[in-house]
Short mmCIF file of C-alpha atoms and ligand atoms in Angstrom, two decimals:
data_model
loop_
_atom_site.label_atom_id
_atom_site.label_comp_id
_atom_site.label_asym_id
_atom_site.label_seq_id
_atom_site.Cartn_x
_atom_site.Cartn_y
_atom_site.Cartn_z
CA MET A 1 0.00 0.00 0.00
CA LYS A 2 1.65 3.19 -1.23
CA ASN A 3 -0.29 5.25 1.28
CA ARG A 4 1.72 3.78 4.14
CA ASP A 5 5.09 4.87 2.76
CA ILE A 6 4.98 8.28 4.40
CA GLN A 7 8.39 9.37 3.20
CA ALA A 8 6.52 10.55 0.12
CA ALA A 9 4.55 13.16 2.07
CA TRP A 10 7.65 14.32 3.94
CA LYS A 11 9.58 14.63 0.68
CA TYR A 12 6.84 16.74 -0.85
CA HIS A 13 6.30 18.87 2.25
CA ASP A 14 9.98 19.57 2.88
CA GLY A 15 10.62 20.13 -0.82
CA THR A 16 7.94 22.82 -1.09
CA LYS A 17 8.74 24.87 2.00
CA HIS A 18 9.13 28.60 1.52
CA SER A 19 12.10 30.27 3.15
CA TYR A 20 13.72 33.68 2.85
CA TRP A 21 16.27 32.15 0.46
CA SER A 22 14.00 29.83 -1.51
CA ILE A 23 11.92 32.84 -2.54
CA ARG A 24 14.97 34.86 -3.55
CA ASN A 25 16.62 32.04 -5.46
CA ASN A 26 13.57 31.02 -7.49
CA PRO A 27 13.93 32.35 -11.05
CA HIS A 28 10.24 31.64 -11.82
CA PHE A 29 8.30 34.41 -13.58
CA LEU A 30 4.71 34.69 -14.73
CA ASP A 31 4.35 34.02 -18.44
CA TRP A 32 1.21 36.06 -19.07
CA ALA A 33 0.97 34.98 -22.72
CA ASN A 34 0.64 31.39 -21.48
CA ARG A 35 -1.79 32.17 -18.63
CA PRO A 36 -4.21 29.24 -18.20
CA LEU A 37 -7.89 29.49 -18.96
CA PRO A 38 -9.81 29.70 -15.65
CA PHE A 39 -12.61 27.38 -16.86
CA LYS A 40 -12.86 23.79 -18.06
CA ILE A 41 -14.85 23.94 -21.27
CA TYR A 42 -16.27 20.97 -23.16
CA PRO A 43 -16.90 22.55 -26.59
CA LYS A 44 -19.04 19.68 -27.90
CA ILE A 45 -21.45 19.36 -24.97
CA GLU A 46 -24.63 21.38 -24.93
CA PRO A 47 -24.84 23.23 -21.58
CA PHE A 48 -27.82 22.60 -19.32
CA PRO A 49 -28.48 26.05 -17.79
CA LEU A 50 -29.05 26.13 -14.04
CA PRO A 51 -31.76 28.39 -12.64
CA ARG A 52 -30.34 31.78 -11.56
CA ASP A 53 -33.33 33.21 -9.71
CA VAL A 54 -33.15 30.73 -6.85
CA PRO A 55 -34.94 31.84 -3.66
CA GLN A 56 -32.61 32.87 -0.85
CA THR A 57 -32.55 30.74 2.29
CA GLY A 58 -32.99 33.59 4.79
CA VAL A 59 -30.65 31.78 7.21
CA ALA A 60 -28.19 33.90 9.22
CA ALA A 61 -24.63 33.35 8.02
CA LEU A 62 -23.21 32.63 11.48
CA SER A 63 -25.80 29.89 12.02
CA ALA A 64 -25.30 28.43 8.56
CA ILE A 65 -21.55 28.15 9.16
CA SER A 66 -21.73 26.69 12.63
CA GLU A 67 -24.87 24.57 12.70
CA PRO A 68 -24.79 21.85 10.05
CA VAL A 69 -27.93 19.81 9.42
CA LEU A 70 -27.44 16.45 11.03
CA SER A 71 -28.31 13.41 9.00
CA SER A 72 -31.59 11.90 10.19
CA PRO A 73 -33.60 8.96 8.95
CA ALA A 74 -36.06 11.38 7.32
CA ASP A 75 -35.56 12.03 3.61
CA SER A 76 -34.05 15.34 2.56
CA VAL A 77 -33.56 15.39 -1.17
CA PRO A 78 -32.25 18.49 -2.95
CA ASP A 79 -34.08 19.76 -6.00
CA LEU A 80 -32.51 21.56 -8.94
CA GLN A 81 -32.83 24.92 -7.19
CA ASP A 82 -30.99 23.65 -4.10
CA LEU A 83 -28.24 22.23 -6.26
CA ALA A 84 -27.95 25.47 -8.25
CA ARG A 85 -27.76 27.47 -5.00
CA ILE A 86 -25.02 25.26 -3.54
CA LEU A 87 -22.94 25.25 -6.73
CA TYR A 88 -23.27 28.96 -7.42
CA PHE A 89 -22.53 30.13 -3.87
CA SER A 90 -19.51 27.83 -3.68
CA ALA A 91 -17.86 28.17 -7.07
CA GLY A 92 -19.88 30.77 -9.00
CA ILE A 93 -18.57 34.09 -10.33
CA THR A 94 -19.41 36.87 -7.88
CA LYS A 95 -17.25 39.76 -9.17
CA GLN A 96 -15.32 40.69 -12.29
CA ARG A 97 -12.32 42.99 -12.60
CA THR A 98 -10.09 44.04 -15.48
CA SER A 99 -6.39 43.67 -14.71
CA PRO A 100 -3.28 44.25 -16.86
CA GLY A 101 -3.17 40.47 -17.45
CA GLY A 102 -6.82 40.33 -18.64
CA GLU A 103 -10.24 39.83 -17.06
CA ILE A 104 -10.36 38.19 -13.63
CA TYR A 105 -13.57 36.43 -12.69
CA PHE A 106 -13.62 36.28 -8.89
CA ARG A 107 -15.54 33.44 -7.34
CA ALA A 108 -17.62 32.81 -4.24
CA ALA A 109 -14.73 31.25 -2.28
CA ALA A 110 -11.19 32.54 -1.87
CA CYS A 111 -8.55 30.86 -4.01
CA THR A 112 -4.78 31.30 -4.16
CA GLY A 113 -3.88 33.71 -6.94
CA ALA A 114 -7.51 33.82 -8.16
CA LEU A 115 -6.55 30.91 -10.42
CA TYR A 116 -9.52 28.67 -9.54
CA GLU A 117 -8.02 25.26 -10.10
CA ILE A 118 -10.85 23.48 -8.26
CA GLU A 119 -13.59 22.10 -10.53
CA LEU A 120 -16.91 20.71 -9.35
CA TYR A 121 -18.76 17.67 -10.68
CA VAL A 122 -22.09 16.19 -9.64
CA VAL A 123 -23.06 12.52 -9.55
CA THR A 124 -26.79 12.36 -9.00
CA GLY A 125 -29.88 10.19 -9.13
CA ASP A 126 -33.06 11.72 -10.55
CA LEU A 127 -33.90 15.02 -8.84
CA ALA A 128 -36.89 17.29 -9.38
CA GLY A 129 -35.74 19.18 -12.49
CA LEU A 130 -32.61 17.12 -13.25
CA ASP A 131 -32.16 13.66 -14.75
CA ALA A 132 -29.77 11.20 -13.15
CA GLY A 133 -26.24 11.48 -14.48
CA VAL A 134 -22.64 12.57 -14.05
CA TYR A 135 -22.29 16.29 -14.69
CA HIS A 136 -19.58 18.96 -14.72
CA PHE A 137 -20.38 22.43 -13.37
CA ASN A 138 -19.27 25.38 -15.49
CA PRO A 139 -19.32 28.64 -13.48
CA ALA A 140 -18.70 30.69 -16.66
CA ASP A 141 -22.32 30.30 -17.77
CA VAL A 142 -23.76 28.68 -14.60
CA SER A 143 -24.52 25.44 -16.39
CA LEU A 144 -24.07 21.71 -16.11
CA GLN A 145 -22.56 19.52 -18.82
CA LEU A 146 -23.85 15.97 -18.93
CA LEU A 147 -20.87 13.60 -19.13
CA ARG A 148 -22.71 10.33 -18.50
CA ARG A 149 -26.44 9.70 -18.52
CA GLY A 150 -27.90 7.38 -15.85
CA ASN A 151 -27.70 6.70 -12.14
CA PHE A 152 -24.10 6.15 -11.01
CA ARG A 153 -24.77 6.46 -7.28
CA GLY A 154 -23.86 2.79 -6.88
CA ASN A 155 -20.38 3.57 -8.27
CA MET A 156 -19.92 6.30 -5.67
CA ALA A 157 -21.03 4.03 -2.84
CA GLN A 158 -18.67 1.32 -4.06
CA ALA A 159 -15.72 3.73 -4.42
CA THR A 160 -16.18 4.84 -0.80
CA ALA A 161 -16.60 1.28 0.56
CA MET A 162 -20.25 2.06 1.35
CA GLU A 163 -19.58 5.22 3.36
CA PRO A 164 -23.05 5.77 4.86
CA ALA A 165 -23.42 9.45 3.90
CA VAL A 166 -22.48 8.69 0.28
CA ALA A 167 -24.56 5.52 0.07
CA HIS A 168 -27.64 7.45 1.23
CA ALA A 169 -26.99 10.68 -0.66
CA PRO A 170 -29.28 11.48 -3.56
CA THR A 171 -26.46 13.65 -4.96
CA THR A 172 -22.71 13.86 -4.43
CA ILE A 173 -20.53 16.80 -5.39
CA ILE A 174 -16.92 16.01 -6.27
CA CYS A 175 -14.04 18.52 -6.09
CA THR A 176 -11.13 18.01 -8.43
CA GLY A 177 -7.85 19.89 -8.72
CA THR A 178 -6.31 20.91 -12.05
CA TYR A 179 -2.54 21.11 -11.57
CA TRP A 180 -1.48 23.47 -14.31
CA ARG A 181 -4.10 26.13 -13.66
CA ASN A 182 -2.48 26.90 -10.30
CA ALA A 183 1.07 25.65 -10.97
CA TRP A 184 1.44 28.29 -13.70
CA LYS A 185 2.11 30.65 -10.79
CA TYR A 186 2.88 28.50 -7.76
CA GLN A 187 4.78 25.58 -9.35
CA ALA A 188 5.02 22.47 -7.14
CA ARG A 189 3.44 24.19 -4.11
CA THR A 190 0.11 23.82 -5.91
CA TYR A 191 -0.54 20.49 -4.25
CA ARG A 192 -0.83 22.29 -0.91
CA HIS A 193 -3.16 24.77 -2.61
CA PHE A 194 -5.41 21.92 -3.73
CA GLY A 195 -6.22 21.38 -0.05
CA TRP A 196 -6.49 25.08 0.82
CA ASP A 197 -8.62 26.06 -2.17
CA SER A 198 -10.94 23.06 -2.07
CA GLY A 199 -11.22 23.73 1.68
CA THR A 200 -12.40 27.34 1.37
CA LEU A 201 -14.89 26.22 -1.27
CA LEU A 202 -16.10 23.40 0.99
CA ALA A 203 -16.79 25.86 3.79
CA ASN A 204 -19.31 27.47 1.42
CA VAL A 205 -20.75 24.11 0.29
CA LEU A 206 -21.34 23.11 3.92
CA ALA A 207 -22.81 26.48 4.92
CA VAL A 208 -25.16 26.76 1.95
CA SER A 209 -26.24 23.12 2.28
CA ALA A 210 -27.02 23.71 5.96
CA ALA A 211 -28.93 26.88 5.09
CA SER A 212 -30.89 24.84 2.53
CA GLY A 213 -31.79 22.29 5.22
CA LEU A 214 -29.60 19.57 3.71
CA PRO A 215 -27.00 17.43 5.48
CA ALA A 216 -23.56 17.43 3.86
CA GLU A 217 -20.25 15.83 4.77
CA ILE A 218 -16.69 15.91 3.51
CA VAL A 219 -15.47 12.47 2.41
CA LEU A 220 -11.80 11.80 1.69
CA GLY A 221 -11.90 8.02 1.88
CA PHE A 222 -12.46 6.75 -1.66
CA VAL A 223 -10.72 4.66 -4.29
CA ASP A 224 -9.13 7.40 -6.36
CA ALA A 225 -9.01 5.51 -9.65
CA GLU A 226 -12.73 4.64 -9.53
CA VAL A 227 -13.83 8.26 -9.06
CA ASN A 228 -11.30 9.60 -11.57
CA CYS A 229 -12.56 7.09 -14.18
CA LEU A 230 -16.17 7.98 -13.55
CA LEU A 231 -15.37 11.65 -14.21
CA ASP A 232 -13.20 10.70 -17.19
CA LEU A 233 -10.26 12.71 -15.86
CA ASP A 234 -6.86 12.87 -17.51
CA THR A 235 -5.07 12.24 -14.21
CA ARG A 236 -1.77 13.77 -15.28
CA ARG A 237 -3.69 17.03 -15.38
CA GLU A 238 -6.65 16.77 -13.04
CA VAL A 239 -7.47 14.56 -10.05
CA SER A 240 -10.36 14.02 -7.64
CA LEU A 241 -9.76 15.48 -4.19
CA CYS A 242 -12.87 14.96 -2.13
CA LEU A 243 -16.56 14.10 -2.24
CA VAL A 244 -19.46 15.86 -0.59
CA PRO A 245 -22.66 13.81 -0.31
CA ILE A 246 -25.64 16.17 -0.16
CA GLY A 247 -29.00 15.26 1.36
CA ARG A 248 -30.27 11.90 2.43
CA THR A 249 -32.61 9.30 1.02
CA SER A 250 -33.93 6.35 2.98
CA GLU A 251 -34.46 4.23 -0.13
CA SER A 252 -32.80 0.94 0.66
CA SER A 253 -31.70 -0.23 -2.77
CA LEU A 254 -28.84 1.42 -4.59
CA PRO A 255 -28.40 0.89 -8.32
CA ALA A 256 -25.63 -1.62 -9.08
CA PRO A 257 -22.33 0.02 -10.09
CA LYS A 258 -22.27 0.50 -13.86
CA ASP A 259 -19.43 0.32 -16.35
CA ALA A 260 -17.83 3.69 -16.87
CA PRO A 261 -15.83 3.38 -20.10
CA ALA A 262 -13.38 6.12 -21.10
CA LEU A 263 -15.19 8.96 -22.84
CA GLY A 264 -12.27 10.89 -24.30
CA LEU A 265 -14.33 14.07 -24.23
CA GLU A 266 -12.74 17.06 -25.89
CA THR A 267 -11.91 20.05 -23.67
CA ILE A 268 -10.37 23.38 -24.64
CA PRO A 269 -6.63 23.41 -23.79
CA LEU A 270 -5.85 25.62 -20.78
CA SER A 271 -2.67 27.10 -22.28
CA GLN A 272 -0.49 26.72 -25.34
CA ARG A 273 2.02 24.85 -23.19
CA GLU A 274 1.76 23.17 -19.81
CA VAL A 275 4.59 22.38 -17.41
CA GLU A 276 4.30 19.19 -15.39
CA TYR A 277 5.68 19.09 -11.83
CA PRO A 278 6.50 15.41 -11.10
CA ASP A 279 6.71 16.04 -7.32
CA MET A 280 2.99 16.70 -7.25
CA LEU A 281 2.09 13.66 -9.34
CA GLU A 282 4.20 11.54 -6.99
CA MET A 283 2.58 13.07 -3.92
CA HIS A 284 -0.86 12.40 -5.32
CA ASP A 285 -0.06 8.86 -6.35
CA ALA A 286 1.47 8.07 -2.95
CA SER A 287 -1.66 9.33 -1.16
CA SER A 288 -4.08 7.41 -3.38
CA LEU A 289 -6.21 4.62 -1.92
CA GLU A 290 -6.23 1.58 -4.16
CA SER A 291 -9.06 -0.70 -3.08
CA GLU A 292 -12.29 -0.68 -1.12
CA GLU A 293 -10.61 -2.68 1.65
CA GLU A 294 -7.94 -0.02 1.95
CA VAL A 295 -10.63 2.71 2.07
CA ALA A 296 -12.52 0.90 4.84
CA GLN A 297 -9.32 0.42 6.85
CA TRP A 298 -8.29 4.03 6.31
CA ARG A 299 -11.63 5.32 7.54
CA GLY A 300 -11.19 3.35 10.75
CA LYS A 301 -8.09 5.44 11.47
CA GLN A 302 -9.91 8.63 12.38
CA ALA A 303 -7.82 11.21 14.14
CA VAL A 304 -7.92 11.30 17.91
CA PHE A 305 -5.76 13.77 19.78
CA LEU A 306 -5.13 14.24 23.44
CA PRO A 307 -4.84 17.82 24.63
CA SER A 308 -1.84 18.83 26.73
CA ALA A 309 -2.06 20.82 29.98
CA PRO A 310 -1.95 24.62 29.58
CA ALA A 311 1.14 26.33 30.97
CA GLY A 312 0.44 30.05 30.42
CA GLU A 313 -2.20 32.62 31.34
CA GLU A 314 -5.55 31.80 29.68
CA VAL A 315 -8.32 34.04 28.33
CA GLN A 316 -11.82 32.59 27.90
CA LEU A 317 -13.42 33.12 24.49
CA GLN A 318 -17.04 34.16 24.58
CA ARG A 319 -19.33 34.34 21.60
CA LEU A 320 -21.44 37.47 21.02
CA PRO A 321 -24.75 37.17 22.93
CA GLU A 322 -27.49 35.76 20.65
CA GLY A 323 -29.36 39.10 20.43
CA GLU A 324 -26.23 40.99 19.36
CA GLN A 325 -25.14 38.59 16.65
CA PRO A 326 -25.27 39.96 13.12
CA LYS A 327 -28.29 38.57 11.29
CA ASP A 328 -26.93 38.99 7.74
CA THR A 329 -27.96 35.95 5.77
CA ILE A 330 -25.48 33.60 4.15
CA GLU A 331 -25.96 34.53 0.48
CA PRO A 332 -25.21 38.30 0.78
CA VAL A 333 -22.26 37.52 3.05
CA ILE A 334 -20.81 35.21 0.38
CA LEU A 335 -21.45 37.84 -2.29
CA ARG A 336 -19.61 40.58 -0.41
CA ARG A 337 -16.74 38.34 0.76
CA GLY A 338 -13.42 39.14 -0.82
CA SER A 339 -9.86 38.99 0.38
CA THR A 340 -8.94 42.23 2.11
CA ARG A 341 -6.19 43.96 0.12
CA ALA A 342 -5.21 46.48 2.83
CA PHE A 343 -6.00 46.47 6.55
CA ASP A 344 -6.40 49.56 8.71
CA LYS A 345 -3.48 49.15 11.11
CA THR A 346 -4.95 51.72 13.53
CA ALA A 347 -8.14 49.65 14.00
CA SER A 348 -8.96 47.00 16.58
CA ILE A 349 -11.61 44.29 16.83
CA ALA A 350 -13.59 43.19 19.88
CA LEU A 351 -12.79 39.96 21.70
CA ASP A 352 -16.32 38.67 21.19
CA GLN A 353 -15.98 39.21 17.43
CA LEU A 354 -12.85 37.05 17.46
CA SER A 355 -14.63 34.56 19.74
CA SER A 356 -17.54 34.27 17.31
CA ILE A 357 -15.13 33.56 14.47
CA PHE A 358 -13.43 30.80 16.46
CA ASP A 359 -16.73 29.41 17.65
CA CYS A 360 -18.13 29.16 14.10
CA ALA A 361 -14.97 27.79 12.60
CA THR A 362 -13.79 25.26 15.16
CA ARG A 363 -16.88 23.37 16.22
CA GLY A 364 -15.76 20.45 14.11
CA LEU A 365 -16.29 19.62 10.47
CA PRO A 366 -18.68 16.90 9.38
CA ALA A 367 -16.04 14.71 7.74
CA ASP A 368 -15.20 11.04 7.38
CA PHE A 369 -11.64 11.64 8.61
CA LEU A 370 -12.70 12.91 12.03
CA GLU A 371 -14.69 11.48 14.90
CA PRO A 372 -18.16 12.98 14.44
CA PHE A 373 -17.65 16.64 15.32
CA GLY A 374 -14.72 15.59 17.47
CA ALA A 375 -11.06 16.10 16.81
CA GLN A 376 -9.32 18.73 14.76
CA LEU A 377 -6.01 18.06 13.09
CA ASN A 378 -4.82 21.64 12.84
CA ASP A 379 -3.77 23.50 15.96
CA LEU A 380 -4.39 27.24 15.89
CA TYR A 381 -1.80 29.79 16.99
CA LEU A 382 -2.33 33.52 16.97
CA ILE A 383 -0.36 36.70 16.76
CA VAL A 384 -2.63 39.28 18.33
CA HIS A 385 -1.87 42.89 17.35
CA SER A 386 -5.03 44.73 18.37
CA VAL A 387 -7.93 42.83 19.88
CA GLN A 388 -9.73 44.65 22.70
CA GLY A 389 -9.33 42.68 25.92
CA LEU A 390 -6.24 40.76 24.78
CA LYS A 391 -2.63 41.71 25.43
CA PRO A 392 -0.69 41.90 22.18
CA GLY A 393 1.34 38.74 21.83
CA ALA A 394 1.50 35.14 20.68
CA TYR A 395 -1.22 32.71 21.76
CA SER A 396 -2.27 29.11 21.34
CA PHE A 397 -5.98 28.26 20.97
CA ARG A 398 -7.11 25.48 23.32
CA ARG A 399 -10.10 24.11 21.51
CA GLU A 400 -11.29 21.75 24.25
CA ARG A 401 -11.44 24.65 26.76
CA ASN A 402 -12.32 27.42 24.27
CA THR A 403 -9.49 29.56 25.63
CA LEU A 404 -6.45 31.37 24.32
CA GLU A 405 -3.24 30.60 26.16
CA LEU A 406 -0.69 33.40 26.19
CA LEU A 407 2.66 32.07 24.97
CA LYS A 408 4.57 35.33 24.90
CA GLU A 409 3.53 38.94 25.32
CA GLY A 410 4.81 41.55 22.90
CA LYS A 411 4.21 43.65 19.81
CA PHE A 412 4.95 41.40 16.88
CA ARG A 413 3.87 43.35 13.78
CA ALA A 414 7.39 43.24 12.32
CA GLU A 415 7.60 39.50 12.94
CA ALA A 416 4.18 38.99 11.34
CA TYR A 417 5.34 40.94 8.27
CA HIS A 418 8.26 38.57 7.93
CA LEU A 419 6.38 35.32 8.68
CA GLY A 420 3.66 36.16 6.14
CA LEU A 421 6.19 36.26 3.32
CA GLU A 422 7.15 39.89 3.89
CA GLN A 423 3.69 41.23 3.13
CA ALA A 424 2.03 44.20 4.82
CA LEU A 425 -1.29 42.37 5.27
CA PRO A 426 -0.32 40.21 8.29
CA ALA A 427 1.48 43.19 9.90
CA ASP A 428 -1.52 45.54 9.53
CA ALA A 429 -4.27 43.07 10.49
CA CYS A 430 -5.70 42.92 14.02
CA VAL A 431 -4.88 39.23 14.39
CA ASP A 432 -3.10 36.54 12.39
CA ILE A 433 -4.16 32.93 12.80
CA PHE A 434 -1.53 30.34 11.99
CA PHE A 435 -2.49 26.71 11.46
CA LEU A 436 0.15 24.23 12.59
CA ALA A 437 -0.13 20.47 12.72
CA ASP A 438 1.65 17.52 14.22
CA LEU A 439 2.30 16.01 10.80
CA LYS A 440 4.35 13.17 12.22
CA ARG A 441 1.40 11.80 14.19
CA ILE A 442 -1.09 12.49 11.42
CA LEU A 443 0.97 10.73 8.75
CA GLU A 444 1.71 7.79 11.01
CA ARG A 445 -1.98 7.32 11.61
CA CYS A 446 -3.52 8.23 8.25
CA GLY A 447 -0.61 7.63 5.84
CA ASN A 448 0.12 10.05 3.02
CA ARG A 449 -3.62 10.64 2.72
CA GLY A 450 -3.28 12.45 6.05
CA TYR A 451 -1.37 15.15 4.17
CA ARG A 452 -4.34 15.80 1.89
CA VAL A 453 -6.62 15.79 4.93
CA VAL A 454 -4.65 18.29 7.00
CA GLN A 455 -4.33 20.81 4.16
CA LEU A 456 -8.00 20.51 3.27
CA GLU A 457 -9.14 20.78 6.88
CA ALA A 458 -7.12 23.98 7.23
CA GLY A 459 -8.74 25.40 4.10
CA ALA A 460 -12.22 24.53 5.33
CA ILE A 461 -11.67 26.06 8.78
CA GLY A 462 -10.04 29.06 7.11
CA GLY A 463 -13.02 29.33 4.74
CA ARG A 464 -15.40 29.32 7.69
CA MET A 465 -13.31 32.06 9.32
CA TYR A 466 -13.51 34.16 6.14
CA LEU A 467 -17.31 33.88 6.19
CA ALA A 468 -17.62 34.50 9.93
CA ALA A 469 -15.43 37.61 9.59
CA TYR A 470 -17.44 39.01 6.68
CA ALA A 471 -20.72 38.22 8.47
CA GLN A 472 -19.48 40.67 11.14
CA ARG A 473 -18.31 43.19 8.52
CA LEU A 474 -14.68 42.54 9.25
CA GLY A 475 -12.08 41.73 6.61
CA ALA A 476 -9.91 38.65 6.14
CA THR A 477 -7.35 37.20 3.79
CA GLY A 478 -5.54 33.91 3.38
CA LEU A 479 -1.75 34.27 3.22
CA THR A 480 1.29 32.23 2.54
CA PHE A 481 4.27 32.00 4.89
CA PHE A 482 7.87 31.01 5.60
CA ASP A 483 7.31 27.49 6.90
CA ASP A 484 10.10 26.91 9.41
CA ASP A 485 10.19 30.49 10.66
CA VAL A 486 6.52 30.16 11.68
CA VAL A 487 7.25 27.01 13.70
CA ASN A 488 10.29 28.63 15.32
CA PHE A 489 8.30 31.72 16.25
CA PHE A 490 5.74 29.66 18.19
CA SER A 491 8.32 27.30 19.72
CA PRO A 492 8.97 25.76 22.18
CA HIS A 493 5.16 25.28 22.26
CA ALA A 494 5.01 24.35 18.57
CA LYS A 495 8.26 22.40 18.43
CA GLY A 496 8.04 19.46 16.02
CA LYS A 497 4.89 20.75 14.29
CA SER A 498 4.58 21.90 10.67
CA ALA A 499 3.12 25.14 9.31
CA ILE A 500 0.02 24.49 7.23
CA PHE A 501 -2.05 27.66 6.65
CA LEU A 502 -2.37 31.34 7.59
CA LEU A 503 -5.31 33.75 7.74
CA ALA A 504 -5.27 37.41 8.78
CA ILE A 505 -8.33 39.19 10.16
CA GLY A 506 -8.86 42.89 10.69
CA LYS A 507 -10.72 45.95 9.49
CA PRO A 508 -10.37 46.73 5.79
CA LEU A 509 -9.13 50.19 4.84
CA LYS A 510 -11.86 50.31 2.21
CA ARG A 511 -15.42 49.95 3.51
CA GLN A 512 -17.34 46.87 2.40
CA PRO A 513 -20.35 47.38 0.13
CA GLN A 514 -23.67 47.36 2.02
C1 LIG B 601 -4.97 29.96 1.15
C2 LIG B 601 -4.87 31.32 0.57
C3 LIG B 601 -3.65 31.97 0.54
C4 LIG B 601 -3.57 33.27 0.04
N1 LIG B 601 -2.35 33.91 0.07
C5 LIG B 601 -2.29 35.23 -0.28
C6 LIG B 601 -1.09 35.95 -0.13
O1 LIG B 601 -0.06 35.41 0.29
N2 LIG B 601 -1.10 37.26 -0.45
C7 LIG B 601 -2.21 37.90 -0.92
O2 LIG B 601 -2.16 39.10 -1.18
N3 LIG B 601 -3.38 37.21 -1.08
C8 LIG B 601 -3.45 35.91 -0.76
N4 LIG B 601 -4.64 35.21 -0.88
C9 LIG B 601 -5.84 35.88 -1.40
C10 LIG B 601 -6.14 35.47 -2.85
O3 LIG B 601 -5.27 36.16 -3.69
C11 LIG B 601 -7.60 35.76 -3.16
O4 LIG B 601 -8.39 34.83 -2.48
C12 LIG B 601 -7.90 35.66 -4.63
O5 LIG B 601 -7.28 36.71 -5.34
C13 LIG B 601 -9.38 35.69 -4.90
O6 LIG B 601 -9.93 36.90 -4.45
P1 LIG B 601 -11.07 37.00 -3.36
O7 LIG B 601 -10.67 36.19 -2.19
O8 LIG B 601 -11.16 38.46 -3.07
O9 LIG B 601 -12.33 36.46 -3.97
C14 LIG B 601 -4.73 33.91 -0.45
C15 LIG B 601 -5.94 33.23 -0.45
C16 LIG B 601 -6.02 31.94 0.04
C17 LIG B 601 -7.34 31.23 0.03
#
């Protein structure tokens, strides 16, 4: 089993670390003439337009993010409008801007470099308004392309070794990653971005599903080759990353898995030339699950972590009282979300605003790689610059106690500038949240697949934080970082961990649209 040879994940992780010198010695430049197309287009398939005038859910964003719909024996089957709402508010175009390099179509969820390498597919039984089939979602014209006609739910159940949420789901959304679309700028680090960018998108999928009254769960345990074949992917270019079963049906019989022969469907080339980064193909191959038995075994290895005793001064986090929570509903919050381009460094945020963000984001993801709503693989560390009620300094979040433990007091704006790849954003924000993980333990337990999991979990928690910040009219942005310098900054507490993700939160210099 390749997944157990965890040297592969270490090789990839260590080989793609950013450092002061790696950035300066990299001769890479952006070849604008060869910039990849941001959409996957099947020129010979007639698009099936999705409805655009879908009724809004009316559910407050903070509730939608933090209160998923639990699966119950009762049926909850999405209709075409639900599906259109989930797809649009997760991957749809929400803004457009002209830049020197051409038009940029910004999407509902944040994505490194606005390169949008995550594609969505849908495998569904018959829904009200949509025939059973395997479809691709094209955000460019908000349409579905039918790739295979018929009910392939049995194939999904088989590929996941009968994962209950998938086996009972009327519809499953699949996220894939297209290497070149992101590697054009980020080269081999793109494989980390697959986790981050599918994660932010998944935060929206989960929130909009919950607001639509539909259970949804993130599933990473599946036989890669079976799902890739069903979607007819050219796996040197594009690979399946995760599945999200949506809704629940109590019907007891699943259709038998069907043959899924190669389709060889034509798609428009992304660029004149593509560069392949073998390190990423190796990382993906080494983290692939090869049989249903392996999937079932892997799922049994859910992450369980024992908290350590706090050593420093602790501050209790307290969510805004119910009556004072912003009531903005999820759809307008997603529409106004964007990554803050400049923070007001004279501003501060309230402790209960920060508490609400942590509360929404860290209650636990519905996911097959975690105990139900239990563990979290990423540990959160903070550099607090200006949060009312908190001394400036470095903190560790203690999830089981909902407290922040002070690691060291001090004004660390200059350090944050450096750690966040010498950018002003982390220095000018009110707080920077660093995600670190005990990769050694995770890989030992979950194999190389654990690497996919930890990156994706960080993206999903980060995506929830983005939404929770914008729901409170704050700003946020994902950031990249100097890996080892981050771990050193938070050591000795963080000794032996690895840097996974970074998000800055503060008040934008420019006011958000109403
Ligand atoms: C994980 C992650 C890392 C990011 N890193 C940076 C960064 O280092 N610097 C930066 O200016 N923006 C960064 N961004 C912001 C993206 O550039 C932004 O999401 C993208 O341009 C899309 O714009 P939007 O978020 O406003 O929709 C990051 C976003 C994500 C999700």
